[in-house]
Amino acid sequence: MIKSFVNALRRPAAQGRIGSDDPIAVLDIGSNSVRLVIYERHVRALTPLYNEKVACGLGRGMAQSGELNPEGVERALNGMRRFAMVCSLTKVETLYVLATAATRDADNGGEFITAVQEIMGVEVQILSGEEEAHYAALGTLAGMPNQRGLLGDFGGGSLELAGIDLDRVFGGETYKLGAIRLQDDSDNNASKAYEIACEKLAASELIKAQHLPEFVAIGGTWRALARLHQVTNSYPLSMVQGYRVEADDMLALCDYVLKQAKKGEIPDEAQVLSSNRRTLLPFGAAALKAVLEIGAFSSVKFSALGLREGYLFGQLSDDDQRADPLLLACREYALLRSRAPAHSADLSAFTTKLIETAQIKETTSLVRLREASCLLSDVSWRGHPDYRGAQAVDLVTLGSFVGLDHADRAYIATVLAARYNGLKPKKLGHEEILNLCRDEDQDHAILVAATYRVAYLLSAAMPGVLNQLDWDIDDDKLYLCIPKGMEFLAAEKMMRRFDQLADLLNRQADIRII
């Protein structure tokens, strides 16, 4: 019935999709949940097309019974029947099914795998703990290029550890210290769970040998702790990817959660979390506290990318792996949502000319962020003029971009807010978010935005104009060089914006006809 219905459908691709590649999907069978993520296509900057989770608790009670939870198995298989239909509806070309701790350790894991394969129609890959650690580390590097530190992937049934150093993954350890496993082994006592975690992790060769100061945390329960930290501290972004916290601050939060758990309570701020995450939060706190203390880390950084993304990242060519995921994603947005995607190349070159003419120093990081800002500078044109700035800021600060931290997001948001709303601080809005921008980068962001404000009036967001113009500068003036016959470009509104730009460089604006 389902197959005949699905086969009757036409290809569902829409104009809002990139390219003609078929979607690719990963079904992750964990100890706490099973999750299907369908990606638009298999590229360096993955875009989720569909994402659904079924909280089934396959590993619940397994420490005592040795078998997968019967009710969890029923919920998981029922969810997968729906997932199979969704894969057919979305025309998934390739589906990978990955099973982790609970399935590989359970006495009845083989029976469960047979049922899954019958439903999904593909072979299930049962990953070892070391493979889990490896792919989780690759997922981190996919979202945080050049990250260094010790990584921990805290699932429902196990904790995997691996080292990451720039583009290198090393080590690989696994411990039966997942959230559900700790809850079961400790008889639902978070203080006892902390003791269990300390005892087991004391044997970790990776933690003993690690020389890098940052711990990178993956897993839904640890991300819930990060979100709790954000809410508790009134942090302006709800984005967990790339969120960095001093280790002492996170240890204080873990102690607070454990103290509340001892009283049979959870923090009031945890109401923002799902009921399932609230239940497991103390056990995530117990494990994270043990890791941070034993490893003596100075900071912890949270990653929303892990096993699924790492598995796909590992299949890319070396060249594709080295590509910049932020700039690739921004180019896709420009292609989908700007009035003329080719205009961004003109705008980038026009801005670079000004930077070089004015001899403004730029770090490699700023050049990259300026390019990203350029690609996103016209994505809000369909919105009402009064709200284009807000839409652009929301896109940057809430979008699923990777390859940047929160200060980077704030830089791009500052450029776009000023590009649409004007250069005066009181006009920018979003003060709390924009304040996340590094102090030394704020003036640069405003200068770039001022250049864009001039450029868009000159070019009407179309290619072929800016590449005919040039800049020059002396001790007193900033010159916009316009070809003879195009003097009309020096219109009144453009000149007002040009005056603002020149003022940022402590110059007077002037037009030079060439």
Coordinates of C-alpha atoms in Angstrom, one line a residue:
M1 CA 0.0 0.0 0.0
I2 CA 2.7 2.5 1.0
K3 CA 5.0 1.5 -1.8
S4 CA 2.3 1.9 -4.5
F5 CA 1.4 5.3 -3.0
V6 CA 5.0 6.5 -2.9
N7 CA 5.8 5.2 -6.4
A8 CA 2.9 7.2 -7.8
L9 CA 4.4 10.5 -6.6
R10 CA 6.5 12.7 -8.8
R11 CA 10.0 13.7 -7.8
P12 CA 9.4 16.2 -5.0
A13 CA 12.3 18.6 -5.5
A14 CA 11.4 22.3 -5.3
Q15 CA 13.0 25.5 -6.4
G16 CA 14.2 26.0 -2.8
R17 CA 16.5 23.0 -3.2
I18 CA 20.1 23.0 -4.4
G19 CA 21.2 20.9 -7.5
S20 CA 19.7 17.6 -8.8
D21 CA 21.5 15.2 -6.4
D22 CA 19.2 12.8 -4.5
P23 CA 19.0 13.0 -0.7
I24 CA 21.2 10.9 1.5
A25 CA 20.1 9.7 5.0
V26 CA 21.5 8.3 8.2
L27 CA 19.4 6.3 10.7
D28 CA 21.2 6.3 14.1
I29 CA 20.1 3.6 16.5
G30 CA 21.2 4.6 19.9
S31 CA 20.5 3.4 23.4
N32 CA 18.1 6.2 24.3
S33 CA 16.6 7.1 20.9
V34 CA 16.6 6.3 17.2
R35 CA 16.9 9.3 14.9
L36 CA 16.6 9.6 11.1
V37 CA 18.3 12.6 9.4
I38 CA 17.8 13.1 5.7
Y39 CA 20.3 15.5 4.1
E40 CA 19.6 17.4 0.9
R41 CA 22.7 16.0 -0.7
H42 CA 26.1 14.5 0.3
V43 CA 28.4 17.5 0.4
R44 CA 30.8 19.2 2.8
A45 CA 28.2 21.6 4.2
L46 CA 25.2 19.3 5.0
T47 CA 21.7 20.7 5.0
P48 CA 19.1 18.6 6.9
L49 CA 16.0 18.0 4.8
Y50 CA 14.2 16.0 7.5
N51 CA 15.1 15.2 11.1
E52 CA 13.0 13.1 13.4
K53 CA 13.7 11.2 16.6
V54 CA 11.8 8.5 18.5
A55 CA 12.7 8.3 22.2
C56 CA 12.4 4.6 22.7
G57 CA 15.0 3.7 25.5
L58 CA 16.3 0.6 23.9
G59 CA 19.0 0.3 26.5
R60 CA 16.7 0.8 29.5
G61 CA 17.3 -2.0 32.1
M62 CA 19.8 -3.7 29.9
A63 CA 22.5 -3.7 32.6
Q64 CA 20.3 -6.1 34.6
S65 CA 18.5 -8.1 31.8
G66 CA 21.3 -8.2 29.2
E67 CA 18.6 -7.6 26.5
L68 CA 17.1 -4.6 24.7
N69 CA 14.0 -3.2 26.4
P70 CA 10.9 -4.9 24.9
E71 CA 8.8 -1.8 25.0
G72 CA 11.7 0.1 23.5
V73 CA 12.1 -2.4 20.7
E74 CA 8.4 -2.1 19.8
R75 CA 8.6 1.7 19.8
A76 CA 11.8 1.7 17.7
L77 CA 10.5 -0.7 15.1
N78 CA 7.2 1.2 14.8
G79 CA 9.1 4.4 14.4
M80 CA 11.2 2.8 11.7
R81 CA 8.2 1.8 9.7
R82 CA 7.4 5.5 9.5
F83 CA 11.0 6.3 8.7
A84 CA 11.0 3.9 5.8
M85 CA 8.0 5.7 4.3
V86 CA 9.6 9.1 4.8
C87 CA 12.8 7.8 3.0
S88 CA 10.6 6.7 0.1
L89 CA 8.6 9.9 0.0
T90 CA 11.8 12.1 -0.1
K91 CA 13.4 9.9 -2.7
V92 CA 16.5 9.0 -0.5
E93 CA 19.1 7.6 -2.8
T94 CA 21.4 6.1 -0.1
L95 CA 20.5 5.2 3.5
Y96 CA 23.0 4.3 6.1
V97 CA 21.7 2.5 9.3
L98 CA 24.2 2.7 12.2
A99 CA 23.7 0.8 15.5
T100 CA 25.7 1.6 18.6
A101 CA 26.1 0.5 22.2
A102 CA 22.8 -1.0 23.2
T103 CA 22.4 -3.1 20.0
R104 CA 26.0 -4.4 19.9
D105 CA 25.9 -5.4 23.6
A106 CA 22.5 -6.9 23.9
D107 CA 21.9 -10.6 23.9
N108 CA 18.9 -10.1 21.6
G109 CA 20.7 -7.5 19.4
G110 CA 20.8 -9.9 16.4
E111 CA 17.1 -10.5 16.4
F112 CA 16.5 -6.8 16.6
I113 CA 18.9 -6.1 13.7
T114 CA 17.1 -8.6 11.5
A115 CA 13.8 -6.8 12.1
V116 CA 15.3 -3.4 11.3
Q117 CA 16.9 -4.7 8.1
E118 CA 13.6 -6.1 7.0
I119 CA 11.8 -2.8 7.5
M120 CA 14.5 -0.4 6.2
G121 CA 15.7 -2.7 3.3
V122 CA 19.4 -2.1 3.9
E123 CA 22.1 -3.7 6.0
V124 CA 22.7 -2.4 9.5
Q125 CA 26.2 -1.5 10.4
I126 CA 27.0 -2.3 14.1
L127 CA 29.8 0.1 15.1
S128 CA 32.4 -0.8 17.7
G129 CA 33.0 1.7 20.5
E130 CA 36.3 2.7 18.9
E131 CA 34.4 3.3 15.6
E132 CA 31.8 5.4 17.4
A133 CA 34.6 7.5 18.9
H134 CA 36.3 7.9 15.5
Y135 CA 33.2 9.0 13.7
A136 CA 32.1 11.3 16.5
A137 CA 35.5 13.0 16.3
L138 CA 35.2 13.4 12.5
G139 CA 31.8 14.9 13.1
T140 CA 33.3 17.5 15.4
L141 CA 36.0 18.3 12.9
A142 CA 33.3 18.6 10.2
G143 CA 31.6 21.4 12.2
M144 CA 34.7 22.9 13.9
P145 CA 37.6 22.7 11.5
N146 CA 41.0 22.8 13.2
Q147 CA 39.6 22.1 16.6
R148 CA 42.0 20.8 19.2
G149 CA 41.1 18.9 22.4
L150 CA 39.7 15.7 23.8
L151 CA 36.3 14.7 22.6
G152 CA 33.6 12.9 24.5
D153 CA 30.4 11.5 22.9
F154 CA 27.9 10.9 25.7
G155 CA 25.1 8.7 24.5
G156 CA 22.4 6.6 26.3
G157 CA 24.5 3.5 26.7
S158 CA 28.1 4.5 26.5
L159 CA 30.7 7.3 26.5
E160 CA 33.2 7.4 23.7
L161 CA 36.5 9.4 24.0
A162 CA 38.9 10.4 21.2
G163 CA 41.6 13.0 20.6
I164 CA 41.3 15.7 17.9
D165 CA 44.2 17.9 16.9
L166 CA 43.6 20.2 13.9
D167 CA 42.8 17.6 11.2
R168 CA 44.0 14.6 13.1
V169 CA 41.9 12.1 15.0
F170 CA 43.7 9.8 17.5
G171 CA 42.9 7.3 20.2
G172 CA 39.5 5.9 20.8
E173 CA 38.1 4.6 24.1
T174 CA 34.6 3.4 25.1
Y175 CA 33.0 3.2 28.5
K176 CA 29.6 1.9 29.7
L177 CA 28.8 5.3 31.1
G178 CA 25.9 6.5 29.0
A179 CA 23.0 8.4 30.6
I180 CA 20.6 5.5 30.8
R181 CA 23.4 3.1 31.8
L182 CA 24.4 5.4 34.6
Q183 CA 20.9 5.8 35.7
D184 CA 20.3 2.0 35.9
D185 CA 23.7 1.2 37.4
S186 CA 23.3 3.8 40.1
D187 CA 19.7 2.9 41.0
N188 CA 18.7 6.4 39.9
N189 CA 21.2 8.0 42.2
A190 CA 23.1 10.8 40.5
S191 CA 25.7 11.1 43.3
K192 CA 26.5 7.4 43.0
A193 CA 26.6 7.8 39.2
Y194 CA 29.3 10.4 39.7
E195 CA 31.3 7.9 41.7
I196 CA 30.9 5.2 39.1
A197 CA 32.1 7.6 36.4
C198 CA 35.1 8.7 38.4
E199 CA 36.1 5.1 39.0
K200 CA 35.9 4.0 35.4
L201 CA 37.4 7.1 33.8
A202 CA 40.4 7.0 36.2
A203 CA 41.7 4.2 33.9
S204 CA 41.5 6.3 30.8
E205 CA 44.8 6.5 29.0
L206 CA 43.5 9.2 26.7
I207 CA 42.6 11.5 29.6
K208 CA 45.9 10.9 31.3
A209 CA 47.9 11.5 28.2
Q210 CA 45.9 14.5 26.9
H211 CA 47.9 17.8 26.7
L212 CA 45.2 20.0 25.2
P213 CA 43.2 22.3 27.5
E214 CA 39.7 22.0 25.9
F215 CA 37.1 19.2 26.2
V216 CA 34.6 18.9 23.4
A217 CA 31.2 17.6 24.4
I218 CA 28.8 15.7 22.1
G219 CA 25.5 14.1 22.9
G220 CA 21.9 15.2 23.6
T221 CA 22.1 15.2 27.4
W222 CA 25.3 17.2 27.4
R223 CA 23.8 19.7 24.9
A224 CA 20.9 20.0 27.3
L225 CA 23.4 21.0 30.0
A226 CA 24.8 23.6 27.6
R227 CA 21.3 24.9 27.0
L228 CA 20.7 25.0 30.8
H229 CA 23.9 27.0 31.2
Q230 CA 22.7 29.5 28.6
V231 CA 19.3 30.0 30.2
T232 CA 20.8 30.3 33.7
N233 CA 23.2 33.0 32.5
S234 CA 20.7 34.8 30.2
Y235 CA 22.9 34.1 27.2
P236 CA 21.5 35.9 24.1
L237 CA 21.9 32.9 21.7
S238 CA 20.2 29.6 22.0
M239 CA 22.7 28.1 19.6
V240 CA 24.6 25.2 21.2
Q241 CA 27.0 24.5 18.3
G242 CA 30.3 26.1 19.2
Y243 CA 29.2 27.2 22.6
R244 CA 32.3 27.5 24.9
V245 CA 32.2 27.7 28.7
E246 CA 35.0 27.9 31.2
A247 CA 35.4 24.5 32.9
D248 CA 35.0 26.0 36.4
D249 CA 31.6 27.5 35.3
M250 CA 30.4 24.2 33.9
L251 CA 31.6 22.3 37.0
A252 CA 29.6 24.8 39.1
L253 CA 26.5 24.0 37.0
C254 CA 27.0 20.3 37.3
D255 CA 27.3 20.6 41.1
Y256 CA 24.1 22.6 41.1
V257 CA 22.2 20.0 39.1
L258 CA 23.6 17.2 41.3
K259 CA 22.6 19.1 44.5
Q260 CA 19.1 19.5 43.2
A261 CA 18.9 15.8 42.2
K262 CA 19.9 14.8 45.7
K263 CA 16.7 16.6 46.9
G264 CA 14.7 15.0 44.2
E265 CA 14.4 18.2 42.2
I266 CA 15.6 19.6 38.9
P267 CA 16.6 23.3 38.3
D268 CA 13.6 25.6 37.5
E269 CA 15.5 26.7 34.4
A270 CA 15.5 23.1 33.0
Q271 CA 11.8 23.5 32.1
V272 CA 13.0 24.6 28.7
L273 CA 14.2 21.1 28.1
S274 CA 12.1 18.1 27.1
S275 CA 10.9 15.8 29.8
N276 CA 13.2 13.0 28.6
R277 CA 16.2 15.2 28.8
R278 CA 15.2 16.6 32.3
T279 CA 15.1 13.0 33.6
L280 CA 18.7 12.3 32.4
L281 CA 20.2 15.7 33.1
P282 CA 21.7 14.7 36.5
F283 CA 23.5 11.7 35.0
G284 CA 24.9 13.9 32.2
A285 CA 26.1 16.3 34.9
A286 CA 27.7 13.4 36.9
A287 CA 29.7 12.2 33.8
L288 CA 30.7 15.7 32.7
K289 CA 31.9 16.6 36.1
A290 CA 34.0 13.5 36.3
V291 CA 35.6 14.1 32.9
L292 CA 36.4 17.8 33.6
E293 CA 37.9 17.1 37.0
I294 CA 40.0 14.1 36.0
G295 CA 41.2 15.8 32.8
A296 CA 41.8 19.2 34.5
F297 CA 40.4 20.9 31.4
S298 CA 40.3 24.7 31.3
S299 CA 37.2 24.9 29.0
V300 CA 34.4 22.8 27.5
K301 CA 33.0 23.4 24.0
F302 CA 29.8 21.8 22.7
S303 CA 29.2 20.3 19.3
A304 CA 25.9 19.6 17.7
L305 CA 27.6 17.5 15.1
G306 CA 28.7 14.0 15.9
L307 CA 28.4 10.4 14.7
R308 CA 26.0 10.9 11.8
E309 CA 27.8 13.9 10.3
G310 CA 31.2 12.3 11.0
Y311 CA 30.3 9.1 9.1
L312 CA 29.3 11.1 6.0
F313 CA 32.3 13.4 6.4
G314 CA 34.6 10.4 6.4
Q315 CA 33.3 9.3 2.9
L316 CA 34.2 12.6 1.3
S317 CA 37.4 13.0 -0.8
D318 CA 40.3 14.8 0.9
D319 CA 39.7 17.9 -1.2
D320 CA 36.0 18.0 -0.2
Q321 CA 36.9 17.6 3.4
R322 CA 39.3 20.6 3.2
A323 CA 36.6 22.8 1.8
D324 CA 35.3 25.6 4.0
P325 CA 31.8 24.6 5.2
L326 CA 30.8 28.1 6.2
L327 CA 31.6 29.7 2.8
L328 CA 30.0 26.7 1.0
A329 CA 26.7 27.2 3.0
C330 CA 26.8 30.9 2.4
R331 CA 27.2 30.4 -1.3
E332 CA 24.1 28.2 -1.3
Y333 CA 22.1 30.8 0.5
A334 CA 23.3 33.4 -2.0
L335 CA 22.2 31.2 -4.9
L336 CA 18.8 30.4 -3.4
R337 CA 17.9 33.8 -1.9
S338 CA 19.8 36.8 -3.4
R339 CA 18.6 38.8 -6.4
A340 CA 21.7 38.1 -8.4
P341 CA 24.1 35.6 -7.0
A342 CA 26.9 36.8 -9.4
H343 CA 26.7 40.2 -7.7
S344 CA 28.5 38.8 -4.6
A345 CA 31.7 38.3 -6.5
D346 CA 31.7 42.0 -7.7
L347 CA 30.9 43.1 -4.1
S348 CA 33.7 41.1 -2.6
A349 CA 36.2 42.5 -5.1
F350 CA 34.9 46.0 -4.6
T351 CA 35.3 45.7 -0.8
T352 CA 38.7 44.1 -1.1
K353 CA 39.9 47.0 -3.2
L354 CA 38.9 49.5 -0.5
I355 CA 40.5 47.4 2.3
E356 CA 43.8 47.3 0.3
T357 CA 43.6 50.9 -0.8
A358 CA 43.1 52.1 2.8
Q359 CA 45.8 49.7 4.0
I360 CA 43.5 48.2 6.6
K361 CA 45.0 45.1 8.3
E362 CA 42.9 42.0 8.1
T363 CA 43.5 38.6 9.7
T364 CA 42.8 35.5 7.7
S365 CA 39.8 35.0 9.9
L366 CA 38.4 38.4 9.1
V367 CA 38.9 38.0 5.4
R368 CA 36.9 34.8 5.6
L369 CA 34.1 36.3 7.7
R370 CA 33.9 39.3 5.4
E371 CA 33.4 36.9 2.4
A372 CA 30.7 35.1 4.3
S373 CA 29.0 38.5 5.1
C374 CA 29.2 39.4 1.4
L375 CA 27.5 36.2 0.3
L376 CA 24.7 36.8 2.8
S377 CA 24.3 40.5 2.2
D378 CA 21.2 40.3 0.0
V379 CA 19.3 37.3 1.3
S380 CA 16.7 39.4 3.1
W381 CA 15.6 41.5 0.1
R382 CA 12.1 39.9 -0.1
G383 CA 11.3 41.1 3.4
H384 CA 9.7 44.4 4.4
P385 CA 12.3 47.1 4.5
D386 CA 11.8 47.7 8.2
Y387 CA 12.5 44.1 9.1
R388 CA 15.2 43.0 6.6
G389 CA 18.0 43.6 9.2
A390 CA 16.2 41.6 11.8
Q391 CA 15.7 38.7 9.3
A392 CA 19.3 38.7 8.3
V393 CA 20.5 38.7 12.0
D394 CA 18.1 35.8 12.8
L395 CA 19.4 33.9 9.8
V396 CA 23.0 34.2 10.9
T397 CA 22.5 33.7 14.6
L398 CA 20.0 30.9 14.4
G399 CA 21.0 29.2 11.1
S400 CA 22.6 25.8 11.0
F401 CA 25.9 27.2 9.8
V402 CA 29.1 25.4 11.0
G403 CA 32.7 26.3 10.9
L404 CA 32.3 29.4 13.0
D405 CA 32.0 30.3 16.7
H406 CA 29.5 32.6 18.4
A407 CA 31.8 35.6 18.1
D408 CA 32.0 34.9 14.3
R409 CA 28.2 34.8 14.1
A410 CA 28.0 38.1 15.9
Y411 CA 30.5 39.7 13.5
I412 CA 28.5 38.7 10.4
A413 CA 25.3 39.7 12.2
T414 CA 26.8 43.2 12.9
V415 CA 27.7 43.6 9.2
L416 CA 24.2 42.7 8.1
A417 CA 22.4 44.7 10.8
A418 CA 24.4 47.8 9.9
R419 CA 24.0 47.1 6.1
Y420 CA 20.2 47.2 6.5
N421 CA 19.6 49.4 9.5
G422 CA 22.3 52.0 9.3
L423 CA 25.6 52.6 11.1
K424 CA 24.5 54.3 14.3
P425 CA 24.6 52.0 17.3
K426 CA 21.0 52.9 18.3
K427 CA 19.8 51.8 14.9
L428 CA 21.5 48.4 14.9
G429 CA 19.2 46.6 17.4
H430 CA 20.1 43.2 18.7
E431 CA 22.5 44.7 21.2
E432 CA 23.0 41.6 23.4
I433 CA 23.8 39.4 20.4
L434 CA 26.0 41.9 18.6
N435 CA 28.0 42.4 21.8
L436 CA 29.3 38.9 21.4
C437 CA 31.4 40.2 18.5
R438 CA 35.1 40.5 19.5
D439 CA 35.9 44.1 20.5
E440 CA 38.7 44.3 18.0
D441 CA 36.5 43.2 15.1
Q442 CA 33.5 45.6 15.7
D443 CA 35.0 48.6 13.8
H444 CA 35.9 46.4 10.9
A445 CA 32.4 45.0 10.7
I446 CA 30.9 48.6 10.6
L447 CA 33.4 49.6 7.9
V448 CA 32.4 46.6 5.8
A449 CA 28.7 47.4 6.3
A450 CA 29.3 51.0 5.3
T451 CA 31.0 49.8 2.1
Y452 CA 28.1 47.5 1.3
R453 CA 25.6 50.4 1.8
V454 CA 27.5 52.4 -0.8
A455 CA 27.8 49.4 -3.1
Y456 CA 24.2 48.5 -3.2
L457 CA 23.1 52.0 -4.2
L458 CA 25.7 52.0 -7.0
S459 CA 24.9 48.6 -8.4
A460 CA 21.2 48.0 -7.5
A461 CA 22.3 44.5 -6.4
M462 CA 23.2 43.6 -10.0
P463 CA 26.6 42.5 -11.4
G464 CA 28.5 44.5 -13.9
V465 CA 28.7 47.9 -12.2
L466 CA 31.1 47.6 -9.2
N467 CA 33.8 46.0 -11.3
Q468 CA 34.0 49.2 -13.3
L469 CA 34.7 51.3 -10.3
D470 CA 37.8 51.8 -8.2
W471 CA 39.1 53.5 -5.0
D472 CA 41.9 55.9 -4.2
I473 CA 43.0 57.6 -1.0
D474 CA 45.3 60.4 0.2
D475 CA 45.9 62.1 3.5
D476 CA 42.7 64.1 3.2
K477 CA 40.2 62.3 0.9
L478 CA 38.8 58.9 0.0
Y479 CA 38.1 58.9 -3.7
L480 CA 35.4 56.8 -5.5
C481 CA 36.7 56.5 -9.1
I482 CA 33.9 56.5 -11.6
P483 CA 34.3 56.0 -15.4
K484 CA 33.5 59.0 -17.6
G485 CA 29.9 58.8 -18.8
M486 CA 28.8 57.2 -15.5
E487 CA 28.8 60.4 -13.4
F488 CA 25.1 59.9 -12.6
L489 CA 26.2 57.2 -10.1
A490 CA 27.1 60.0 -7.7
A491 CA 23.5 60.4 -6.7
E492 CA 22.5 62.3 -3.6
K493 CA 21.6 59.3 -1.4
M494 CA 24.7 57.4 -2.4
M495 CA 26.9 60.5 -1.6
R496 CA 25.4 60.6 1.9
R497 CA 26.4 57.0 2.5
F498 CA 29.8 57.7 0.9
D499 CA 30.3 60.5 3.4
Q500 CA 29.6 58.1 6.2
L501 CA 32.1 55.6 4.8
A502 CA 34.9 58.2 4.3
D503 CA 34.3 59.5 7.8
L504 CA 35.0 56.1 9.3
L505 CA 38.5 56.4 7.6
N506 CA 38.9 60.0 8.9
R507 CA 38.7 61.3 5.3
Q508 CA 36.4 63.4 3.2
A509 CA 34.5 61.8 0.4
D510 CA 35.2 62.8 -3.2
I511 CA 34.4 61.6 -6.7
R512 CA 37.1 61.2 -9.3
I513 CA 36.1 60.7 -12.9
I514 CA 38.5 58.4 -14.8

